[in-house]
Amino acid sequence: MFWQHDTRFITIAVSNRNTTSSVQDNGTATLKARHSGNEDFFIRYMAEILQTATMAQNTLTILLASVTAISLLVGGIGVMNTMLVSVTERTHEIGIRMPTGARTRDILQHFLTEATVVAPWAASWAF
């Protein structure tokens, strides 16, 4: 009678990180001996898996930061163009306000307030 025992996973925990490589080497040698010299198994070191997951997370973080930067740039260009058109169309109004007592600060404050109101619309228009 042939009895086959199928073990899928063996978990080994070490108490000291410095002994990890020696435990891994001993485990490999033991498994090779039990498998008649065949290396039909593989050993995963959890630190490597954690490192791979960390690298993937860093890549996604960089990707999301890039998308955010591009979105901010496009939104900023949209607001800039909207305000440029607004100022260009209102040069006559600015020319009338200056001689009647409006200071440069008042005009700048007016356009800054307008840009603050227009910015959400311009940003949504970019998408």
GROMACS .gro file of N, CA and C in nm:
model
  381
    1MET      N    1   0.084  -0.118   0.000
    1MET     CA    2   0.000   0.000   0.000
    1MET      C    3   0.089   0.125   0.000
    2PHE      N    4   0.055   0.220  -0.088
    2PHE     CA    5   0.133   0.342  -0.102
    2PHE      C    6   0.059   0.456  -0.031
    3TRP      N    7   0.128   0.519   0.060
    3TRP     CA    8   0.066   0.629   0.135
    3TRP      C    9   0.136   0.758   0.096
    4GLN      N   10   0.057   0.856   0.047
    4GLN     CA   11   0.116   0.983   0.008
    4GLN      C   12   0.065   1.091   0.101
    5HIS      N   13   0.158   1.161   0.160
    5HIS     CA   14   0.122   1.271   0.249
    5HIS      C   15   0.156   1.401   0.175
    6ASP      N   16   0.057   1.483   0.153
    6ASP     CA   17   0.075   1.606   0.076
    6ASP      C   18   0.073   1.726   0.169
    7THR      N   19   0.188   1.788   0.188
    7THR     CA   20   0.196   1.907   0.270
    7THR      C   21   0.216   2.026   0.179
    8ARG      N   22   0.128   2.123   0.191
    8ARG     CA   23   0.135   2.242   0.104
    8ARG      C   24   0.225   2.351   0.162
    9PHE      N   25   0.214   2.374   0.291
    9PHE     CA   26   0.287   2.484   0.352
    9PHE      C   27   0.352   2.440   0.482
   10ILE      N   28   0.469   2.492   0.505
   10ILE     CA   29   0.536   2.477   0.634
   10ILE      C   30   0.579   2.617   0.674
   11THR      N   31   0.538   2.659   0.791
   11THR     CA   32   0.574   2.792   0.840
   11THR      C   33   0.676   2.778   0.951
   12ILE      N   34   0.785   2.850   0.938
   12ILE     CA   35   0.890   2.849   1.038
   12ILE      C   36   0.909   2.992   1.086
   13ALA      N   37   0.903   3.012   1.216
   13ALA     CA   38   0.926   3.144   1.275
   13ALA      C   39   1.060   3.143   1.348
   14VAL      N   40   1.134   3.249   1.331
   14VAL     CA   41   1.262   3.261   1.401
   14VAL      C   42   1.251   3.374   1.503
   15SER      N   43   1.322   3.359   1.612
   15SER     CA   44   1.316   3.461   1.717
   15SER      C   45   1.421   3.570   1.696
   16ASN      N   46   1.519   3.543   1.612
   16ASN     CA   47   1.626   3.639   1.589
   16ASN      C   48   1.645   3.655   1.438
   17ARG      N   49   1.644   3.777   1.393
   17ARG     CA   50   1.657   3.802   1.248
   17ARG      C   51   1.792   3.757   1.194
   18ASN      N   52   1.893   3.759   1.275
   18ASN     CA   53   2.028   3.722   1.230
   18ASN      C   54   2.038   3.575   1.191
   19THR      N   55   1.950   3.493   1.243
   19THR     CA   56   1.956   3.349   1.215
   19THR      C   57   1.868   3.309   1.096
   20THR      N   58   1.803   3.404   1.033
   20THR     CA   59   1.709   3.374   0.925
   20THR      C   60   1.776   3.301   0.810
   21SER      N   61   1.891   3.349   0.765
   21SER     CA   62   1.956   3.285   0.650
   21SER      C   63   2.002   3.144   0.682
   22SER      N   64   2.053   3.122   0.805
   22SER     CA   65   2.097   2.987   0.840
   22SER      C   66   1.977   2.892   0.852
   23VAL      N   67   1.865   2.941   0.906
   23VAL     CA   68   1.743   2.859   0.915
   23VAL      C   69   1.693   2.827   0.774
   24GLN      N   70   1.700   2.924   0.685
   24GLN     CA   71   1.655   2.902   0.547
   24GLN      C   72   1.745   2.799   0.478
   25ASP      N   73   1.876   2.808   0.499
   25ASP     CA   74   1.968   2.711   0.439
   25ASP      C   75   1.946   2.571   0.495
   26ASN      N   76   1.926   2.561   0.625
   26ASN     CA   77   1.900   2.431   0.687
   26ASN      C   78   1.768   2.371   0.638
   27GLY      N   79   1.667   2.455   0.624
   27GLY     CA   80   1.538   2.408   0.573
   27GLY      C   81   1.549   2.359   0.431
   28THR      N   82   1.623   2.430   0.348
   28THR     CA   83   1.644   2.389   0.210
   28THR      C   84   1.717   2.254   0.205
   29ALA      N   85   1.821   2.240   0.285
   29ALA     CA   86   1.898   2.115   0.286
   29ALA      C   87   1.810   1.999   0.335
   30THR      N   88   1.729   2.022   0.437
   30THR     CA   89   1.642   1.916   0.490
   30THR      C   90   1.538   1.875   0.387
   31LEU      N   91   1.476   1.973   0.322
   31LEU     CA   92   1.374   1.941   0.221
   31LEU      C   93   1.435   1.870   0.100
   32LYS      N   94   1.556   1.911   0.060
   32LYS     CA   95   1.623   1.844  -0.051
   32LYS      C   96   1.649   1.697  -0.017
   33ALA      N   97   1.694   1.673   0.107
   33ALA     CA   98   1.720   1.535   0.150
   33ALA      C   99   1.591   1.452   0.152
   34ARG      N  100   1.483   1.512   0.195
   34ARG     CA  101   1.356   1.440   0.202
   34ARG      C  102   1.294   1.417   0.066
   35HIS      N  103   1.329   1.501  -0.030
   35HIS     CA  104   1.273   1.490  -0.166
   35HIS      C  105   1.370   1.421  -0.260
   36SER      N  106   1.460   1.344  -0.207
   36SER     CA  107   1.558   1.266  -0.285
   36SER      C  108   1.643   1.354  -0.375
   37GLY      N  109   1.683   1.466  -0.325
   37GLY     CA  110   1.772   1.555  -0.402
   37GLY      C  111   1.698   1.645  -0.499
   38ASN      N  112   1.569   1.625  -0.519
   38ASN     CA  113   1.492   1.711  -0.611
   38ASN      C  114   1.454   1.841  -0.540
   39GLU      N  115   1.471   1.945  -0.612
   39GLU     CA  116   1.431   2.075  -0.555
   39GLU      C  117   1.296   2.114  -0.615
   40ASP      N  118   1.191   2.040  -0.578
   40ASP     CA  119   1.057   2.064  -0.629
   40ASP      C  120   0.975   2.142  -0.526
   41PHE      N  121   1.039   2.236  -0.463
   41PHE     CA  122   0.976   2.320  -0.361
   41PHE      C  123   1.040   2.458  -0.370
   42PHE      N  124   0.979   2.553  -0.305
   42PHE     CA  125   1.041   2.685  -0.297
   42PHE      C  126   1.015   2.742  -0.158
   43ILE      N  127   1.103   2.830  -0.119
   43ILE     CA  128   1.097   2.890   0.014
   43ILE      C  129   1.074   3.040  -0.004
   44ARG      N  130   0.975   3.089   0.065
   44ARG     CA  131   0.944   3.233   0.063
   44ARG      C  132   0.988   3.294   0.194
   45TYR      N  133   1.056   3.401   0.182
   45TYR     CA  134   1.100   3.477   0.298
   45TYR      C  135   1.005   3.596   0.310
   46MET      N  136   0.934   3.608   0.422
   46MET     CA  137   0.828   3.707   0.437
   46MET      C  138   0.878   3.851   0.423
   47ALA      N  139   1.003   3.874   0.459
   47ALA     CA  140   1.058   4.009   0.443
   47ALA      C  141   1.063   4.049   0.296
   48GLU      N  142   1.089   3.953   0.207
   48GLU     CA  143   1.090   3.981   0.064
   48GLU      C  144   0.950   4.015   0.014
   49ILE      N  145   0.851   3.944   0.064
   49ILE     CA  146   0.712   3.972   0.025
   49ILE      C  147   0.672   4.110   0.074
   50LEU      N  148   0.711   4.144   0.197
   50LEU     CA  149   0.682   4.276   0.251
   50LEU      C  150   0.751   4.385   0.170
   51GLN      N  151   0.874   4.359   0.129
   51GLN     CA  152   0.948   4.456   0.049
   51GLN      C  153   0.880   4.476  -0.087
   52THR      N  154   0.832   4.369  -0.148
   52THR     CA  155   0.762   4.380  -0.275
   52THR      C  156   0.633   4.460  -0.260
   53ALA      N  157   0.559   4.433  -0.153
   53ALA     CA  158   0.435   4.508  -0.128
   53ALA      C  159   0.464   4.656  -0.104
   54THR      N  160   0.571   4.685  -0.033
   54THR     CA  161   0.608   4.824  -0.008
   54THR      C  162   0.646   4.895  -0.138
   55MET      N  163   0.719   4.826  -0.224
   55MET     CA  164   0.756   4.884  -0.353
   55MET      C  165   0.631   4.913  -0.437
   56ALA      N  166   0.536   4.822  -0.436
   56ALA     CA  167   0.412   4.842  -0.511
   56ALA      C  168   0.334   4.962  -0.456
   57GLN      N  169   0.331   4.973  -0.324
   57GLN     CA  170   0.262   5.085  -0.261
   57GLN      C  171   0.331   5.217  -0.295
   58ASN      N  172   0.462   5.219  -0.294
   58ASN     CA  173   0.536   5.341  -0.330
   58ASN      C  174   0.510   5.380  -0.475
   59THR      N  175   0.503   5.280  -0.564
   59THR     CA  176   0.475   5.308  -0.704
   59THR      C  177   0.336   5.369  -0.720
   60LEU      N  178   0.238   5.314  -0.651
   60LEU     CA  179   0.102   5.369  -0.658
   60LEU      C  180   0.096   5.510  -0.600
   61THR      N  181   0.172   5.534  -0.493
   61THR     CA  182   0.175   5.668  -0.435
   61THR      C  183   0.231   5.769  -0.534
   62ILE      N  184   0.338   5.732  -0.602
   62ILE     CA  185   0.398   5.821  -0.702
   62ILE      C  186   0.300   5.843  -0.817
   63LEU      N  187   0.232   5.739  -0.860
   63LEU     CA  188   0.133   5.751  -0.968
   63LEU      C  189   0.021   5.846  -0.929
   64LEU      N  190  -0.033   5.829  -0.809
   64LEU     CA  191  -0.142   5.917  -0.764
   64LEU      C  192  -0.094   6.061  -0.748
   65ALA      N  193   0.027   6.080  -0.698
   65ALA     CA  194   0.081   6.215  -0.685
   65ALA      C  195   0.099   6.280  -0.822
   66SER      N  196   0.140   6.201  -0.920
   66SER     CA  197   0.155   6.255  -1.056
   66SER      C  198   0.022   6.297  -1.114
   67VAL      N  199  -0.080   6.212  -1.096
   67VAL     CA  200  -0.214   6.245  -1.147
   67VAL      C  201  -0.266   6.371  -1.079
   68THR      N  202  -0.243   6.383  -0.947
   68THR     CA  203  -0.287   6.501  -0.874
   68THR      C  204  -0.215   6.626  -0.924
   69ALA      N  205  -0.085   6.616  -0.946
   69ALA     CA  206  -0.009   6.731  -0.995
   69ALA      C  207  -0.057   6.776  -1.132
   70ILE      N  208  -0.084   6.680  -1.219
   70ILE     CA  209  -0.134   6.715  -1.352
   70ILE      C  210  -0.271   6.780  -1.342
   71SER      N  211  -0.357   6.729  -1.254
   71SER     CA  212  -0.489   6.787  -1.236
   71SER      C  213  -0.480   6.930  -1.186
   72LEU      N  214  -0.392   6.953  -1.089
   72LEU     CA  215  -0.374   7.089  -1.038
   72LEU      C  216  -0.320   7.183  -1.146
   73LEU      N  217  -0.229   7.132  -1.226
   73LEU     CA  218  -0.173   7.214  -1.334
   73LEU      C  219  -0.281   7.252  -1.435
   74VAL      N  220  -0.362   7.153  -1.475
   74VAL     CA  221  -0.468   7.180  -1.572
   74VAL      C  222  -0.570   7.277  -1.514
   75GLY      N  223  -0.607   7.257  -1.386
   75GLY     CA  224  -0.701   7.350  -1.322
   75GLY      C  225  -0.644   7.490  -1.313
   76GLY      N  226  -0.514   7.500  -1.279
   76GLY     CA  227  -0.450   7.631  -1.271
   76GLY      C  228  -0.446   7.702  -1.406
   77ILE      N  229  -0.421   7.626  -1.511
   77ILE     CA  230  -0.420   7.686  -1.646
   77ILE      C  231  -0.560   7.733  -1.682
   78GLY      N  232  -0.661   7.654  -1.644
   78GLY     CA  233  -0.798   7.695  -1.671
   78GLY      C  234  -0.835   7.824  -1.600
   79VAL      N  235  -0.798   7.837  -1.473
   79VAL     CA  236  -0.826   7.960  -1.398
   79VAL      C  237  -0.747   8.076  -1.457
   80MET      N  238  -0.621   8.051  -1.494
   80MET     CA  239  -0.539   8.157  -1.551
   80MET      C  240  -0.600   8.210  -1.681
   81ASN      N  241  -0.643   8.120  -1.768
   81ASN     CA  242  -0.702   8.164  -1.894
   81ASN      C  243  -0.833   8.237  -1.872
   82THR      N  244  -0.913   8.189  -1.778
   82THR     CA  245  -1.040   8.256  -1.749
   82THR      C  246  -1.015   8.397  -1.698
   83MET      N  247  -0.919   8.411  -1.608
   83MET     CA  248  -0.890   8.544  -1.554
   83MET      C  249  -0.824   8.635  -1.657
   84LEU      N  250  -0.742   8.578  -1.744
   84LEU     CA  251  -0.681   8.658  -1.850
   84LEU      C  252  -0.788   8.717  -1.941
   85VAL      N  253  -0.884   8.635  -1.978
   85VAL     CA  254  -0.994   8.684  -2.062
   85VAL      C  255  -1.074   8.789  -1.987
   86SER      N  256  -1.097   8.765  -1.858
   86SER     CA  257  -1.175   8.859  -1.777
   86SER      C  258  -1.105   8.995  -1.768
   87VAL      N  259  -0.975   8.993  -1.742
   87VAL     CA  260  -0.901   9.120  -1.732
   87VAL      C  261  -0.894   9.188  -1.867
   88THR      N  262  -0.872   9.110  -1.973
   88THR     CA  263  -0.862   9.168  -2.107
   88THR      C  264  -0.993   9.235  -2.148
   89GLU      N  265  -1.104   9.170  -2.117
   89GLU     CA  266  -1.235   9.228  -2.153
   89GLU      C  267  -1.271   9.347  -2.065
   90ARG      N  268  -1.208   9.359  -1.950
   90ARG     CA  269  -1.245   9.467  -1.857
   90ARG      C  270  -1.141   9.578  -1.851
   91THR      N  271  -1.056   9.590  -1.947
   91THR     CA  272  -0.957   9.698  -1.943
   91THR      C  273  -1.026   9.834  -1.945
   92HIS      N  274  -1.137   9.842  -2.015
   92HIS     CA  275  -1.212   9.968  -2.019
   92HIS      C  276  -1.266  10.000  -1.878
   93GLU      N  277  -1.322   9.899  -1.811
   93GLU     CA  278  -1.375   9.918  -1.675
   93GLU      C  279  -1.264   9.958  -1.578
   94ILE      N  280  -1.147   9.894  -1.592
   94ILE     CA  281  -1.034   9.927  -1.505
   94ILE      C  282  -0.989  10.070  -1.533
   95GLY      N  283  -0.990  10.109  -1.659
   95GLY     CA  284  -0.951  10.244  -1.698
   95GLY      C  285  -1.046  10.349  -1.641
   96ILE      N  286  -1.171  10.314  -1.623
   96ILE     CA  287  -1.267  10.409  -1.565
   96ILE      C  288  -1.254  10.412  -1.412
   97ARG      N  289  -1.229  10.297  -1.350
   97ARG     CA  290  -1.221  10.290  -1.204
   97ARG      C  291  -1.098  10.361  -1.149
   98MET      N  292  -0.986  10.356  -1.219
   98MET     CA  293  -0.863  10.416  -1.169
   98MET      C  294  -0.877  10.569  -1.153
   99PRO      N  295  -0.924  10.642  -1.253
   99PRO     CA  296  -0.934  10.788  -1.236
   99PRO      C  297  -1.042  10.830  -1.134
  100THR      N  298  -1.138  10.741  -1.108
  100THR     CA  299  -1.244  10.777  -1.014
  100THR      C  300  -1.209  10.743  -0.870
  101GLY      N  301  -1.083  10.702  -0.844
  101GLY     CA  302  -1.039  10.685  -0.708
  101GLY      C  303  -1.009  10.543  -0.664
  102ALA      N  304  -1.026  10.446  -0.750
  102ALA     CA  305  -0.995  10.308  -0.712
  102ALA      C  306  -0.844  10.289  -0.708
  103ARG      N  307  -0.797  10.230  -0.601
  103ARG     CA  308  -0.654  10.203  -0.590
  103ARG      C  309  -0.623  10.071  -0.662
  104THR      N  310  -0.496  10.052  -0.691
  104THR     CA  311  -0.452   9.927  -0.755
  104THR      C  312  -0.487   9.809  -0.667
  105ARG      N  313  -0.475   9.830  -0.536
  105ARG     CA  314  -0.509   9.723  -0.442
  105ARG      C  315  -0.656   9.684  -0.452
  106ASP      N  316  -0.745   9.781  -0.470
  106ASP     CA  317  -0.888   9.752  -0.482
  106ASP      C  318  -0.917   9.668  -0.607
  107ILE      N  319  -0.853   9.702  -0.715
  107ILE     CA  320  -0.875   9.629  -0.840
  107ILE      C  321  -0.819   9.487  -0.829
  108LEU      N  322  -0.700   9.474  -0.771
  108LEU     CA  323  -0.642   9.341  -0.751
  108LEU      C  324  -0.730   9.256  -0.659
  109GLN      N  325  -0.784   9.317  -0.555
  109GLN     CA  326  -0.871   9.244  -0.463
  109GLN      C  327  -0.999   9.199  -0.535
  110HIS      N  328  -1.051   9.285  -0.621
  110HIS     CA  329  -1.170   9.249  -0.699
  110HIS      C  330  -1.143   9.126  -0.787
  111PHE      N  331  -1.032   9.126  -0.857
  111PHE     CA  332  -1.001   9.013  -0.946
  111PHE      C  333  -0.964   8.887  -0.867
  112LEU      N  334  -0.899   8.903  -0.751
  112LEU     CA  335  -0.868   8.787  -0.668
  112LEU      C  336  -0.996   8.722  -0.615
  113THR      N  337  -1.091   8.804  -0.574
  113THR     CA  338  -1.220   8.751  -0.528
  113THR      C  339  -1.292   8.681  -0.641
  114GLU      N  340  -1.288   8.741  -0.758
  114GLU     CA  341  -1.352   8.679  -0.875
  114GLU      C  342  -1.284   8.546  -0.910
  115ALA      N  343  -1.152   8.540  -0.901
  115ALA     CA  344  -1.080   8.416  -0.931
  115ALA      C  345  -1.117   8.307  -0.830
  116THR      N  346  -1.136   8.346  -0.705
  116THR     CA  347  -1.175   8.249  -0.602
  116THR      C  348  -1.313   8.192  -0.630
  117VAL      N  349  -1.402   8.275  -0.680
  117VAL     CA  350  -1.538   8.230  -0.712
  117VAL      C  351  -1.538   8.145  -0.839
  118VAL      N  352  -1.455   8.182  -0.937
  118VAL     CA  353  -1.454   8.113  -1.066
  118VAL      C  354  -1.373   7.983  -1.062
  119ALA      N  355  -1.276   7.971  -0.971
  119ALA     CA  356  -1.184   7.856  -0.968
  119ALA      C  357  -1.254   7.721  -0.964
  120PRO      N  358  -1.355   7.698  -0.879
  120PRO     CA  359  -1.420   7.565  -0.881
  120PRO      C  360  -1.483   7.533  -1.016
  121TRP      N  361  -1.541   7.632  -1.079
  121TRP     CA  362  -1.602   7.609  -1.210
  121TRP      C  363  -1.494   7.577  -1.314
  122ALA      N  364  -1.384   7.651  -1.312
  122ALA     CA  365  -1.277   7.628  -1.409
  122ALA      C  366  -1.212   7.491  -1.388
  123ALA      N  367  -1.197   7.451  -1.262
  123ALA     CA  368  -1.137   7.321  -1.234
  123ALA      C  369  -1.228   7.208  -1.281
  124SER      N  370  -1.357   7.223  -1.262
  124SER     CA  371  -1.449   7.117  -1.309
  124SER      C  372  -1.460   7.118  -1.460
  125TRP      N  373  -1.441   7.232  -1.522
  125TRP     CA  374  -1.446   7.241  -1.667
  125TRP      C  375  -1.328   7.170  -1.731
  126ALA      N  376  -1.214   7.166  -1.659
  126ALA     CA  377  -1.095   7.102  -1.713
  126ALA      C  378  -1.114   6.952  -1.728
  127PHE      N  379  -1.204   6.894  -1.650
  127PHE     CA  380  -1.227   6.750  -1.658
  127PHE      C  381  -1.349   6.725  -1.740
   0.00000   0.00000   0.00000
